[in-house]
GROMACS .gro file of C-alpha atoms in nm:
model
  140
    1MET     CA    1   7.802  10.036   5.989
    2ALA     CA    2   8.056  10.105   6.262
    3GLU     CA    3   8.388   9.927   6.239
    4ILE     CA    4   8.497   9.700   6.525
    5LYS     CA    5   8.759   9.882   6.732
    6THR     CA    6   8.900   9.579   6.916
    7LYS     CA    7   9.137   9.403   6.677
    8GLN     CA    8   9.436   9.175   6.714
    9THR     CA    9   9.759   9.372   6.758
   10GLN     CA   10  10.132   9.294   6.766
   11ALA     CA   11  10.171   9.422   7.126
   12ASP     CA   12  10.366   9.198   7.362
   13VAL     CA   13  10.132   9.003   7.594
   14PHE     CA   14  10.387   8.971   7.876
   15GLU     CA   15  10.483   9.341   7.865
   16PHE     CA   16  10.113   9.420   7.885
   17ILE     CA   17  10.061   9.199   8.191
   18ASN     CA   18  10.362   9.351   8.367
   19SER     CA   19  10.253   9.706   8.300
   20PHE     CA   20   9.874   9.669   8.329
   21ALA     CA   21   9.799   9.424   8.609
   22ASN     CA   22   9.765   9.644   8.916
   23THR     CA   23   9.867   9.386   9.184
   24GLU     CA   24  10.124   9.108   9.214
   25GLN     CA   25   9.837   8.860   9.258
   26LYS     CA   26   9.679   8.974   8.930
   27LYS     CA   27  10.014   8.946   8.751
   28GLU     CA   28  10.069   8.590   8.883
   29ASP     CA   29   9.714   8.492   8.795
   30SER     CA   30   9.750   8.645   8.446
   31PHE     CA   31  10.070   8.454   8.373
   32GLU     CA   32   9.899   8.136   8.498
   33LEU     CA   33   9.592   8.201   8.280
   34VAL     CA   34   9.815   8.246   7.974
   35LYS     CA   35   9.967   7.901   8.037
   36LEU     CA   36   9.627   7.740   8.109
   37MET     CA   37   9.446   7.889   7.809
   38GLN     CA   38   9.737   7.818   7.573
   39ALA     CA   39   9.750   7.454   7.692
   40VAL     CA   40   9.374   7.401   7.655
   41THR     CA   41   9.332   7.581   7.318
   42GLY     CA   42   9.663   7.511   7.154
   43PHE     CA   43   9.680   7.874   7.041
   44GLU     CA   44   9.944   8.136   7.121
   45PRO     CA   45   9.833   8.438   7.327
   46LYS     CA   46   9.773   8.757   7.126
   47MET     CA   47   9.673   9.106   7.230
   48TRP     CA   48   9.331   9.227   7.114
   49GLY     CA   49   9.295   9.600   7.143
   50PRO     CA   50   9.475   9.761   7.431
   51SER     CA   51   9.366   9.523   7.712
   52ILE     CA   52   9.238   9.178   7.608
   53ILE     CA   53   9.459   8.869   7.576
   54GLY     CA   54   9.299   8.630   7.329
   55PHE     CA   55   9.360   8.276   7.204
   56GLY     CA   56   9.261   8.167   6.856
   57VAL     CA   57   9.029   8.364   6.630
   58TYR     CA   58   8.695   8.320   6.458
   59HIS     CA   59   8.504   8.532   6.209
   60TYR     CA   60   8.148   8.605   6.314
   61LYS     CA   61   7.847   8.755   6.143
   62SER     CA   62   7.573   8.892   6.369
   63GLU     CA   63   7.230   8.741   6.324
   64ARG     CA   64   7.065   9.067   6.434
   65SER     CA   65   7.263   9.325   6.236
   66ARG     CA   66   7.511   9.354   5.953
   67GLN     CA   67   7.798   9.358   6.200
   68GLU     CA   68   8.076   9.110   6.139
   69GLY     CA   69   8.439   9.076   6.235
   70ASP     CA   70   8.712   8.872   6.396
   71TRP     CA   71   8.722   8.794   6.767
   72PRO     CA   72   8.928   8.562   6.990
   73LEU     CA   73   8.782   8.220   7.068
   74VAL     CA   74   8.857   8.272   7.439
   75GLY     CA   75   9.050   8.527   7.634
   76PHE     CA   76   9.086   8.738   7.948
   77SER     CA   77   9.177   9.079   8.078
   78PRO     CA   78   9.333   9.166   8.415
   79ARG     CA   79   9.109   9.466   8.474
   80LYS     CA   80   9.138   9.688   8.782
   81SER     CA   81   8.837   9.555   8.974
   82ALA     CA   82   8.851   9.191   8.857
   83ILE     CA   83   8.988   8.956   8.596
   84SER     CA   84   8.744   8.926   8.309
   85LEU     CA   85   8.729   8.579   8.156
   86TYR     CA   86   8.586   8.552   7.802
   87VAL     CA   87   8.521   8.180   7.816
   88TYR     CA   88   8.140   8.152   7.813
   89SER     CA   89   7.918   8.079   7.512
   90GLY     CA   90   7.592   8.011   7.695
   91GLY     CA   91   7.534   7.648   7.610
   92SER     CA   92   7.320   7.435   7.841
   93GLU     CA   93   7.620   7.218   7.944
   94GLN     CA   94   7.796   7.537   8.050
   95GLU     CA   95   7.516   7.630   8.285
   96ASN     CA   96   7.595   7.310   8.479
   97LEU     CA   97   7.967   7.389   8.478
   98LEU     CA   98   7.904   7.735   8.622
   99LYS     CA   99   7.750   7.568   8.931
  100GLU     CA  100   8.090   7.399   8.993
  101LEU     CA  101   8.314   7.691   8.899
  102GLY     CA  102   8.347   7.858   9.237
  103LYS     CA  103   8.337   8.225   9.340
  104PHE     CA  104   8.264   8.458   9.048
  105LYS     CA  105   8.025   8.718   8.911
  106MET     CA  106   7.863   8.695   8.571
  107GLY     CA  107   7.839   8.966   8.310
  108LYS     CA  108   7.654   8.943   7.982
  109SER     CA  109   7.923   8.736   7.813
  110CYS     CA  110   8.207   8.721   8.060
  111ILE     CA  111   8.292   8.587   8.401
  112TYR     CA  112   8.456   8.812   8.661
  113ILE     CA  113   8.689   8.669   8.922
  114LYS     CA  114   8.897   8.836   9.193
  115LYS     CA  115   9.169   8.573   9.184
  116LEU     CA  116   9.236   8.244   9.016
  117ASP     CA  117   9.228   8.051   9.345
  118ASP     CA  118   8.860   8.146   9.380
  119ILE     CA  119   8.762   7.909   9.100
  120ASN     CA  120   8.799   7.544   9.009
  121GLN     CA  121   9.059   7.544   8.727
  122ASP     CA  122   8.949   7.202   8.601
  123VAL     CA  123   8.599   7.344   8.550
  124LEU     CA  124   8.749   7.650   8.380
  125LYS     CA  125   8.936   7.421   8.140
  126LYS     CA  126   8.605   7.253   8.054
  127LEU     CA  127   8.440   7.592   7.994
  128ILE     CA  128   8.725   7.695   7.766
  129LYS     CA  129   8.714   7.371   7.569
  130SER     CA  130   8.336   7.381   7.525
  131THR     CA  131   8.344   7.744   7.415
  132VAL     CA  132   8.616   7.680   7.155
  133GLU     CA  133   8.429   7.376   7.025
  134PHE     CA  134   8.098   7.566   7.007
  135LEU     CA  135   8.248   7.870   6.828
  136GLN     CA  136   8.451   7.664   6.580
  137SER     CA  137   8.142   7.458   6.500
  138LYS     CA  138   7.908   7.759   6.464
  139TYR     CA  139   8.147   7.976   6.266
  140ALA     CA  140   8.339   7.705   6.074
   0.00000   0.00000   0.00000
């Protein structure tokens, strides 16, 4: 079984944002997301692998394979083309929240935004909260 490559590191979150975010807008949005996610989750930001900023941690075991490991409850990455938000767990209540979120694209398990002003931050807070609650309940 392959080992998970993305693990929590001791890298500095703020140094990462300053060196990795490719525009001033992305830097500002990233610093704002750190504040927002920390306030909603109560967890300090930590680097996961070289490019994900995560909040909290849970240990999962896959239902389809023998894969297991640790992963952040929620997080984001200021990638080149868009900011990836890891705040979605797929619950039915979240489907309704997505309708109110604003301008975004959806990946398999993440939400892509161009800038923070494109989305409703109150709805984002609800998505974060519901994801944390779901994951802590499922993987208690």
